[in-house]
Coordinates of C-alpha atoms in Angstrom, one line a residue:
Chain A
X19 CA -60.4 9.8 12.4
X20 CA -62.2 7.3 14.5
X21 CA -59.2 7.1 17.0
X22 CA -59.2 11.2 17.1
X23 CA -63.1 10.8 18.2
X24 CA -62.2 8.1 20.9
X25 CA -59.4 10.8 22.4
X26 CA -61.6 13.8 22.0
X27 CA -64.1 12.4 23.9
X28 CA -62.3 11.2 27.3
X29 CA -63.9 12.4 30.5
X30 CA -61.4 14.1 32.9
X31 CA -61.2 13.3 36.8
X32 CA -62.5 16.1 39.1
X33 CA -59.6 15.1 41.5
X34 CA -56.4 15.6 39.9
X35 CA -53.2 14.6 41.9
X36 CA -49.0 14.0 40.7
X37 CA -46.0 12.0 41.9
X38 CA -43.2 11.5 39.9
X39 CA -40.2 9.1 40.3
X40 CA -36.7 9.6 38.9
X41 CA -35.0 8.4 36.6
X42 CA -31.1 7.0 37.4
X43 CA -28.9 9.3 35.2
X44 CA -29.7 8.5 31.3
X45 CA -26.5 9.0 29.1
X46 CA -25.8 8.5 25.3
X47 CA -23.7 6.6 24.4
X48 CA -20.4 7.0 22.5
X49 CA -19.3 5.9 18.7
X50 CA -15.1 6.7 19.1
X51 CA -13.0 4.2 17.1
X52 CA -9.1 4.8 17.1
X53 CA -6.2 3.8 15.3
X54 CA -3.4 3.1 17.6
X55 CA 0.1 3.0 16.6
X56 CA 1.4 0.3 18.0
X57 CA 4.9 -2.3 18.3
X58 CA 7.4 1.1 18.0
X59 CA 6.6 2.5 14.5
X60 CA 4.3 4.9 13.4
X61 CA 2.3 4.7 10.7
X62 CA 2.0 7.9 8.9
X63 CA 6.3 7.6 8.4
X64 CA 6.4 7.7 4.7
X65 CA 9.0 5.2 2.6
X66 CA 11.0 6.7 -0.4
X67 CA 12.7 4.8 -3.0
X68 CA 10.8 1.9 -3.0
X69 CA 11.4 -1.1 -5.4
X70 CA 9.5 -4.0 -6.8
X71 CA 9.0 -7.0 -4.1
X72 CA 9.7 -4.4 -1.4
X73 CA 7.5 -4.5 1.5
X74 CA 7.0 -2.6 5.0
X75 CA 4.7 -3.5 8.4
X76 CA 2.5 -1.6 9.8
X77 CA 1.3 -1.9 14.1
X78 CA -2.0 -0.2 14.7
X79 CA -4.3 -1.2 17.7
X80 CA -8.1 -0.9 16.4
X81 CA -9.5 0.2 19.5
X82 CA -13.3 0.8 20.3
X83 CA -13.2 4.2 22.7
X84 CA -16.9 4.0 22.5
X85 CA -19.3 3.0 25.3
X86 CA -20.5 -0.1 23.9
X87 CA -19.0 -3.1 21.6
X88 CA -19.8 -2.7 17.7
X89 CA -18.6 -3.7 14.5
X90 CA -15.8 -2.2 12.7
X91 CA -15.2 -2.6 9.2
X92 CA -11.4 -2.0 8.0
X93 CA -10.5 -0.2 4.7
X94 CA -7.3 0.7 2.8
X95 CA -7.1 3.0 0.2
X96 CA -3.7 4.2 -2.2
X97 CA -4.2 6.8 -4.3
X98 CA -1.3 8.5 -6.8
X99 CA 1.0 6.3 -9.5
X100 CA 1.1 3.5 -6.7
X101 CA -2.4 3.1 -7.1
X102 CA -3.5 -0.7 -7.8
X103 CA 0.6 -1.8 -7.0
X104 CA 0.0 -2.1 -3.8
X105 CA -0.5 -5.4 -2.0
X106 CA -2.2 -5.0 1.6
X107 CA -2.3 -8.1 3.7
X108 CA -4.6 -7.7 6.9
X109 CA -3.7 -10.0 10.1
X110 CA -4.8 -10.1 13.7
X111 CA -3.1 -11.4 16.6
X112 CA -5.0 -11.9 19.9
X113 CA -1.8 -10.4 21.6
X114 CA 0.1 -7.5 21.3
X115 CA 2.5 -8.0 18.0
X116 CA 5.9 -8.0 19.1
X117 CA 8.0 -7.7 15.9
X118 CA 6.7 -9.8 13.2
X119 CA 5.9 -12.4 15.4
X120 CA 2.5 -12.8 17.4
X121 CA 2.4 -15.0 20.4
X122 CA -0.8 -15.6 20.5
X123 CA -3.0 -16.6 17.8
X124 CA -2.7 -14.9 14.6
X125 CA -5.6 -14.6 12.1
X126 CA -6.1 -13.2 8.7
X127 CA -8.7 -10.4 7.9
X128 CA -8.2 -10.2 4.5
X129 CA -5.8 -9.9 1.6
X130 CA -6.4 -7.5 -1.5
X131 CA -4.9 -4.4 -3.8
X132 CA -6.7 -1.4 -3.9
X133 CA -7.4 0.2 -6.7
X134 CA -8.8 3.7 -8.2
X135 CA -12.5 2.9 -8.2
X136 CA -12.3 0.3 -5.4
X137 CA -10.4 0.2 -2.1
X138 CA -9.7 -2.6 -0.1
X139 CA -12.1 -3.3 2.8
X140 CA -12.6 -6.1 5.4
X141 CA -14.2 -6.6 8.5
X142 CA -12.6 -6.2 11.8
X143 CA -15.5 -8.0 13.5
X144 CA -16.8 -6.9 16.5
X145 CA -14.7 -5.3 19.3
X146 CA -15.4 -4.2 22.6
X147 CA -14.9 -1.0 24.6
X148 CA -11.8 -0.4 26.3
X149 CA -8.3 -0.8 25.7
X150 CA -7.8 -4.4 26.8
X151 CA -10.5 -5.6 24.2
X152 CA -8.4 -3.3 21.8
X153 CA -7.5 -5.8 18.3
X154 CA -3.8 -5.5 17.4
X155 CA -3.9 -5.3 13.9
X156 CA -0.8 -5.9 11.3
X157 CA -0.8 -4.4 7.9
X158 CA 1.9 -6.1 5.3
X159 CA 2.1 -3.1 2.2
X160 CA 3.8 -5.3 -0.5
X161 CA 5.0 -3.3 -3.8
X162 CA 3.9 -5.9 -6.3
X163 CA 6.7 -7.0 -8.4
X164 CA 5.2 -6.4 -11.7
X165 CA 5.4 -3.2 -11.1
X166 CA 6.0 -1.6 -14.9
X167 CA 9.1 0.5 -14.8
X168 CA 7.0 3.9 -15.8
X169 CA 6.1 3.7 -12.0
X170 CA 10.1 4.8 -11.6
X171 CA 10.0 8.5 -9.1
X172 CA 6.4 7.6 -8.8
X173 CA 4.4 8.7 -5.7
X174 CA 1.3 8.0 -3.6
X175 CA -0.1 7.6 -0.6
X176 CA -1.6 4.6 1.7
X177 CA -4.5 5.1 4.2
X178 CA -5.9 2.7 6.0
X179 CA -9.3 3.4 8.1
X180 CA -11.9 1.9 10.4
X181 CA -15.4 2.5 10.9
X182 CA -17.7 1.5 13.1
X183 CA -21.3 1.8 13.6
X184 CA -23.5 1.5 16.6
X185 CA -27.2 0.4 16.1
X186 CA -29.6 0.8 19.0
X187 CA -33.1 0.2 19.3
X188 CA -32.5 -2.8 22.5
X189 CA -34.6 -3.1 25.5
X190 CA -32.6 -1.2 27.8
X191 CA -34.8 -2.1 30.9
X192 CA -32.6 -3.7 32.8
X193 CA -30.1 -1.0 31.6
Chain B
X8 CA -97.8 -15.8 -2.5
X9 CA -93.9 -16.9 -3.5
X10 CA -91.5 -16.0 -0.2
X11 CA -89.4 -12.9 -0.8
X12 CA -86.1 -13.9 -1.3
X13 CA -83.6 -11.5 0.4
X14 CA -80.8 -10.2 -2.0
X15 CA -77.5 -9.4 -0.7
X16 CA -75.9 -6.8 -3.5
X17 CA -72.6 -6.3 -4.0
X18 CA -71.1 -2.6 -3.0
X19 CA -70.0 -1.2 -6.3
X20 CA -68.6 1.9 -7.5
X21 CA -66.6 4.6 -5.2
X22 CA -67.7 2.9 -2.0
X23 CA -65.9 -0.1 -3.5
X24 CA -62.9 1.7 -4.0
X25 CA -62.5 3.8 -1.0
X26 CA -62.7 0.5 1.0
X27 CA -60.5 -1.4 -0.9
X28 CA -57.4 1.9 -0.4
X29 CA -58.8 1.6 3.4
X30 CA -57.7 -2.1 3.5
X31 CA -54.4 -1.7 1.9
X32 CA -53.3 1.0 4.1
X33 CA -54.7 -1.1 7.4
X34 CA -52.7 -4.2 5.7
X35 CA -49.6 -2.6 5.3
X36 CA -49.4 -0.8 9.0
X37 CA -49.9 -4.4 10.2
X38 CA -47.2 -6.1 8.2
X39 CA -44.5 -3.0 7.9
X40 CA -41.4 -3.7 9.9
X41 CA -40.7 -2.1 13.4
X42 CA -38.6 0.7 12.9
X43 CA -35.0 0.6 13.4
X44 CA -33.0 3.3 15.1
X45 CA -30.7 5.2 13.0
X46 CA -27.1 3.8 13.2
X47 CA -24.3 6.2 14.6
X48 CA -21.1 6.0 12.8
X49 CA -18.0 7.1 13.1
X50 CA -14.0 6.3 11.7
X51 CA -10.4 6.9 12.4
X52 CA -7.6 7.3 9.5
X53 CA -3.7 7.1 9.5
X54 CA -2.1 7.8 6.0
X55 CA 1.7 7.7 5.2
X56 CA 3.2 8.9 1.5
X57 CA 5.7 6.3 -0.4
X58 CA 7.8 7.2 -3.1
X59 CA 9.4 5.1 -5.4
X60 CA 13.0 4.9 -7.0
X61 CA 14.7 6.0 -10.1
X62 CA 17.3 3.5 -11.4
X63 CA 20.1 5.1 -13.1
X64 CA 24.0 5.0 -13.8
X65 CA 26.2 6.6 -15.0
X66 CA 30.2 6.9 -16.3
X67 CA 32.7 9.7 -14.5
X68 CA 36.0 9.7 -16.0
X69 CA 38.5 10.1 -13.1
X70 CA 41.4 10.5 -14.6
X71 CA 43.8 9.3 -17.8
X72 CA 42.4 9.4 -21.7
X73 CA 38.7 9.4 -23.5
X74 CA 35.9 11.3 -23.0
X75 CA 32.3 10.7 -21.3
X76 CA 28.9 11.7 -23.4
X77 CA 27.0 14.3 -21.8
X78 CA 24.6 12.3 -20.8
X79 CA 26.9 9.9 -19.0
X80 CA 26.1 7.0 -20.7
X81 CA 29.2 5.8 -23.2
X82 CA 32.3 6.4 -22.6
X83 CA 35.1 5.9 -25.5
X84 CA 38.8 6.0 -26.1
X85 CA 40.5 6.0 -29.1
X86 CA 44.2 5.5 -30.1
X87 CA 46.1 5.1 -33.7
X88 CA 49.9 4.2 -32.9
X89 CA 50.4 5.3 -28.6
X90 CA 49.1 3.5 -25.8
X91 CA 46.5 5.1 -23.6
X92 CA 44.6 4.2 -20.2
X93 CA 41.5 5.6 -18.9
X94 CA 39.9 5.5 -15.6
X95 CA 36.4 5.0 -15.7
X96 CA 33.6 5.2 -12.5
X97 CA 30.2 3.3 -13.0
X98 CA 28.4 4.6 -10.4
X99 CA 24.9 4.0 -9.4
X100 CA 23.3 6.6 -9.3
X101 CA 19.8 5.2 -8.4
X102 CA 18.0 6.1 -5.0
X103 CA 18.2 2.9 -3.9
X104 CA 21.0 -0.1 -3.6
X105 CA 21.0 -1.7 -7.7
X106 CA 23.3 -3.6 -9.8
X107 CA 24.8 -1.1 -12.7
X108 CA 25.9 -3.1 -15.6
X109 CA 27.8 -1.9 -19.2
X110 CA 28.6 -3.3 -22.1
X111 CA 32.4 -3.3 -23.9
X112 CA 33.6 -2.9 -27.5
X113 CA 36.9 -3.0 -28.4
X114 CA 37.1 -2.6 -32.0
X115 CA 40.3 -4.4 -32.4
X116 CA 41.4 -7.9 -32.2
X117 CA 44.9 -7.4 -31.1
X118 CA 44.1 -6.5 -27.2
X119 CA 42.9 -9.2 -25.3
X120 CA 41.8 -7.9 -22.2
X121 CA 41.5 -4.0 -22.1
X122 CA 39.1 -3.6 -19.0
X123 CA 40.0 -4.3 -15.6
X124 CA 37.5 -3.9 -12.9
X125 CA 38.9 -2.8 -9.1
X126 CA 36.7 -3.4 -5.7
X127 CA 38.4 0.2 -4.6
X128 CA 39.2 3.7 -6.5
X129 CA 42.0 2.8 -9.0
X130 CA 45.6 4.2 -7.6
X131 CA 46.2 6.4 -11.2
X132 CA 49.1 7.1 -10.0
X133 CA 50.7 4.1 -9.7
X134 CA 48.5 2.8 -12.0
X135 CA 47.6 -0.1 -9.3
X136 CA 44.7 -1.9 -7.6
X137 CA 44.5 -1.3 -3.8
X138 CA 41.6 -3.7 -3.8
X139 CA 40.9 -6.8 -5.5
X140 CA 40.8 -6.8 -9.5
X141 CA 39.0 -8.3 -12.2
X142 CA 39.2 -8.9 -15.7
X143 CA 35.9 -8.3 -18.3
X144 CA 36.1 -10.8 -21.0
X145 CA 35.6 -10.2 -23.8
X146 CA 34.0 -12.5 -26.9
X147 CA 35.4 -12.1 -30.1
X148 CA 33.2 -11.0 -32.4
X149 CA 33.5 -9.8 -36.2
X150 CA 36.3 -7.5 -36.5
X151 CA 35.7 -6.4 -32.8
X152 CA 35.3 -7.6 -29.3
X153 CA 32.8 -6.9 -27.0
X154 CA 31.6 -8.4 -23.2
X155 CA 29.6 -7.2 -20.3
X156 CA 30.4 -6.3 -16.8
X157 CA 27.9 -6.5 -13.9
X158 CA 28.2 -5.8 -10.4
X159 CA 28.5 -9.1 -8.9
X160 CA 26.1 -7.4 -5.9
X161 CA 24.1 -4.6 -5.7
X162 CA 25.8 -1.3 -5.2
X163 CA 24.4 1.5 -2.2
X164 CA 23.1 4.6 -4.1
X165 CA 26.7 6.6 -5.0
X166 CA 28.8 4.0 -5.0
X167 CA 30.3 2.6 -7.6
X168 CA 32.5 0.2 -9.6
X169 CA 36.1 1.0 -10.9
X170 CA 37.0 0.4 -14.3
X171 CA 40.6 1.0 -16.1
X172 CA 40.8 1.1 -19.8
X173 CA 43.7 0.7 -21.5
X174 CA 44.6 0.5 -25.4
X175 CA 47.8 -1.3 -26.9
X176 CA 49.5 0.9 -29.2
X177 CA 48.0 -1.1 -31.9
X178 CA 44.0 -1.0 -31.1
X179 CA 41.6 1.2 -32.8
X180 CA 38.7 2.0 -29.9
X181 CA 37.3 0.9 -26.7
X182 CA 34.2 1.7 -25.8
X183 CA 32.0 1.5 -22.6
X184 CA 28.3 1.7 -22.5
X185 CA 25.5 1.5 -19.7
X186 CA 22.8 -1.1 -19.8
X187 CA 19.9 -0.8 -17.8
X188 CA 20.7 -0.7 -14.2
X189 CA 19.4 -3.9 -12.4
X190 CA 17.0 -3.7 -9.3
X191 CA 17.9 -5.1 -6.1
X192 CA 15.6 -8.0 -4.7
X193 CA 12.3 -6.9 -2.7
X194 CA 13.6 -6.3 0.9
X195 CA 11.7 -5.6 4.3
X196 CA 11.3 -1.6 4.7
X197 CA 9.3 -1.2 7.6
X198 CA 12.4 0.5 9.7
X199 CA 13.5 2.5 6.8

C-alpha cells in the first residue's frame, strides 16, 4: 500500500522527449539432444533367438544439437518377458568407437538391469553443442545367464534415451 | 509532589497481531530464494525388439524299421526272432545353434552296441557311413542297457545328428529318447 502511494504520487515533467537504442538480435535458445547411430550398426535392428550369456553392442553418438552445453542424463528401459534379464553396461570413449575398441580413453557411465518399476539411468555429464563435442557412447545388452528357461520364445524390447535440460537465469550482459 | 513516571505499555490485542503477520511476511520476502528460471527439457529415443529362442529336438525316421511318437520325442524298435535297422535323424530343431542329446535303452543284453552315430546322412542303401562314425555305449544295467549320445558340438538350427539302429535277431527293443536340448555358450550378437 505504501509503495502504491509513493508511485501514485510522482510529479510528471512538462518537457517530455524519447531516444531509443537497439538491441543486437535477441534469440532463444535451443534444448535438441540426439541419438546418433554410430560405428556401422543401427540401433533399432532387433535380435531374435537370443540365448543366455548372449550379448550385442550398441554405437550411438549423444550429441547436444542445442545452442548451449547442458547436462544429459542417460536411461534404458526393457519392457516385455526380457524385462529385468537384461544387463546394460554404459561406456564412453573420448573418440569415435571403432569396433569394440576405443583409441582414446574409455570410461564407464554406469552398469545396471532394468527392471519393471525401475529403469536404468546414468548421467552423461555435460556435453557441449555441436557435433565435435558429440560423446560416443557404447551400450553392451548382456542376456543374463540365469535366465529361467520359461523366458524360451520370449519377447521385448530395449530403449535407451537421453535427456537434457537447460536452466537459465545467467547474466547475459556480456552476451 | 512525586515526579510522574512515564509508562511505556505494551501494544496488545489486534494491533499486536496485525504487526506480528506484517513482520513475517516482510521476513520471508527478505530471506526467500531468487527465483530460478524454469528449466527447458527435452530427449531423444532409439528402441530395437529382441526375441528369444526355443530349444527343441526332435526324431525323423528316414528310412528302415520302428516308429517315431507324434510328438517326436521317442523313437522305438522292436524285434522277436529277425534282425532289423532303423535310421534315425536328431535334429535340432531350436532357433538357434544347441547341442541335442538322447538317451538309449536296449532291453536286451545280448547286443552290444546297437547305435551308431554318422557326421553325414547314413547311405541306407548301402547301409554305410559316408562320414565319420561313432559308436554310443552303452552301460549295462538290470536286464537292459542304456547310454546317452550328445552332440560333441553345438548343431545350426536344422541340422542334425545321424543315428542307425540296428537289432540282432535275438534282442527285444531299442529305444531312443530326447533329453533336454543343450544351449550353446553366450556369444557376441551385435552383427546378427
Amino acid at each position: 500500500m505504501a509503495g502504491a502511494a509513493l508511485v501514485g504520487t510522482g510529479a510528471y515533467s512538462g518537457w517530455d522527449g524519447t531516444t531509443k537504442v537497439d538491441s543486437g538480435t535477441l534469440a532463444a535458445g535451443v534444448v535438441t539432444p540426439a541419438l546418433l547411430d554410430v560405428n556401422g550398426g543401427t540401433f533399432t535392428t532387433g535380435i531374435s533367438n537370443l540365448l543366455p550369456g548372449d550379448f550385442f553392442y550398441r554405437y550411438v553418438d549423444v550429441r547436444n544439437a542445442g545452442s548451449a552445453p547442458s547436462t544429459f542424463t542417460g536411461s534404458v528401459t526393457v519392457t516385455g518377458g526380457l524385462t529385468g534379464y537384461v544387463q546394460v553396461e554404459a561406456a564412453t570413449c573420448t573418440v569415435a568407437w571403432v569396433g569394440t575398441s576405443c583409441a582414446g580413453t574409455p570410461s564407464t557411465l554406469g552398469t545396471g538391469t532394468p527392471t519393471a518399476l525401475l529403469p536404468f539411468t546414468f548421467s552423461h555429464g555435460t556435453i557441449g553443442s555441436g557435433a565435435l563435442a558429440a560423446q560416443h557412447v557404447r551400450y553392451k545388452f548382456t542376456f543374463v545367464d540365469t535366465a529361467p528357461l520359461t523366458l524360451q520364445g520370449a519377447t521385448g524390447t530395449i530403449s535407451a534415451a537421453v535427456s537434457n535440460t537447460v536452466v537459465g537465469g545467467l547474466d547475459r550482459t556480456g552476451g | 509532589m512525586l515526579p510522574r513516571r512515564r509508562v511505556r505499555r505494551a501494544i496488545t490485542g489486534p494491533a499486536a497481531v496485525a504487526g506480528a503477520v506484517l513482520a513475517v511476511q516482510v521476513g520471508a520476502l527478505l530471506v526467500a530464494p531468487a527465483a530460478q528460471a524454469a528449466p527447458w527439457q527435452d530427449s531423444a529415443s532409439r528402441s530395437a525388439v529382441l526375441g528369444v529362442a526355443r530349444l527343441a529336438s526332435e526324431l525323423r525316421l528316414t528310412a528302415g524299421s520302428g516308429s517315431v511318437t507324434p510328438d517326436a520325442a521317442r523313437y522305438s524298435l522292436s524285434t522277436t526272432l529277425s534282425a532289423a535297422t532303423g535310421y534315425v535323424d536328431l535334429v535340432n530343431t531350436s532357433g538357434a545353434a544347441a547341442v541335442p542329446s538322447v538317451t538309449v535303452t536296449l532291453g536286451s543284453l545280448v547286443a552290444a552296441t546297437p547305435v551308431t552315430v554318422c557326421t553325414q546322412p547314413w547311405n541306407t542303401v548301402a547301409d554305410t557311413c559316408p562320414g565319420t562314425p561313432s559308436t554310443v555305449g552303452l552301460s549295462r544295467l538290470v536286464g537292459s542297457q542304456s547310454g546317452t549320445y550328445t552332440a560333441p558340438a553345438p548343431l545350426a538350427p536344422g541340422e542334425a545328428a545321424y543315428l542307425r539302429l540296428r537289432t540282432s535277431g535275438v534282442a527285444g527293443q531299442v529305444t531312443v529318447v530326447t533329453n533336454p536340448v543343450l544351449p550353446r555358450p553366450g556369444t557376441d550378437r551385435t552383427s546378427a
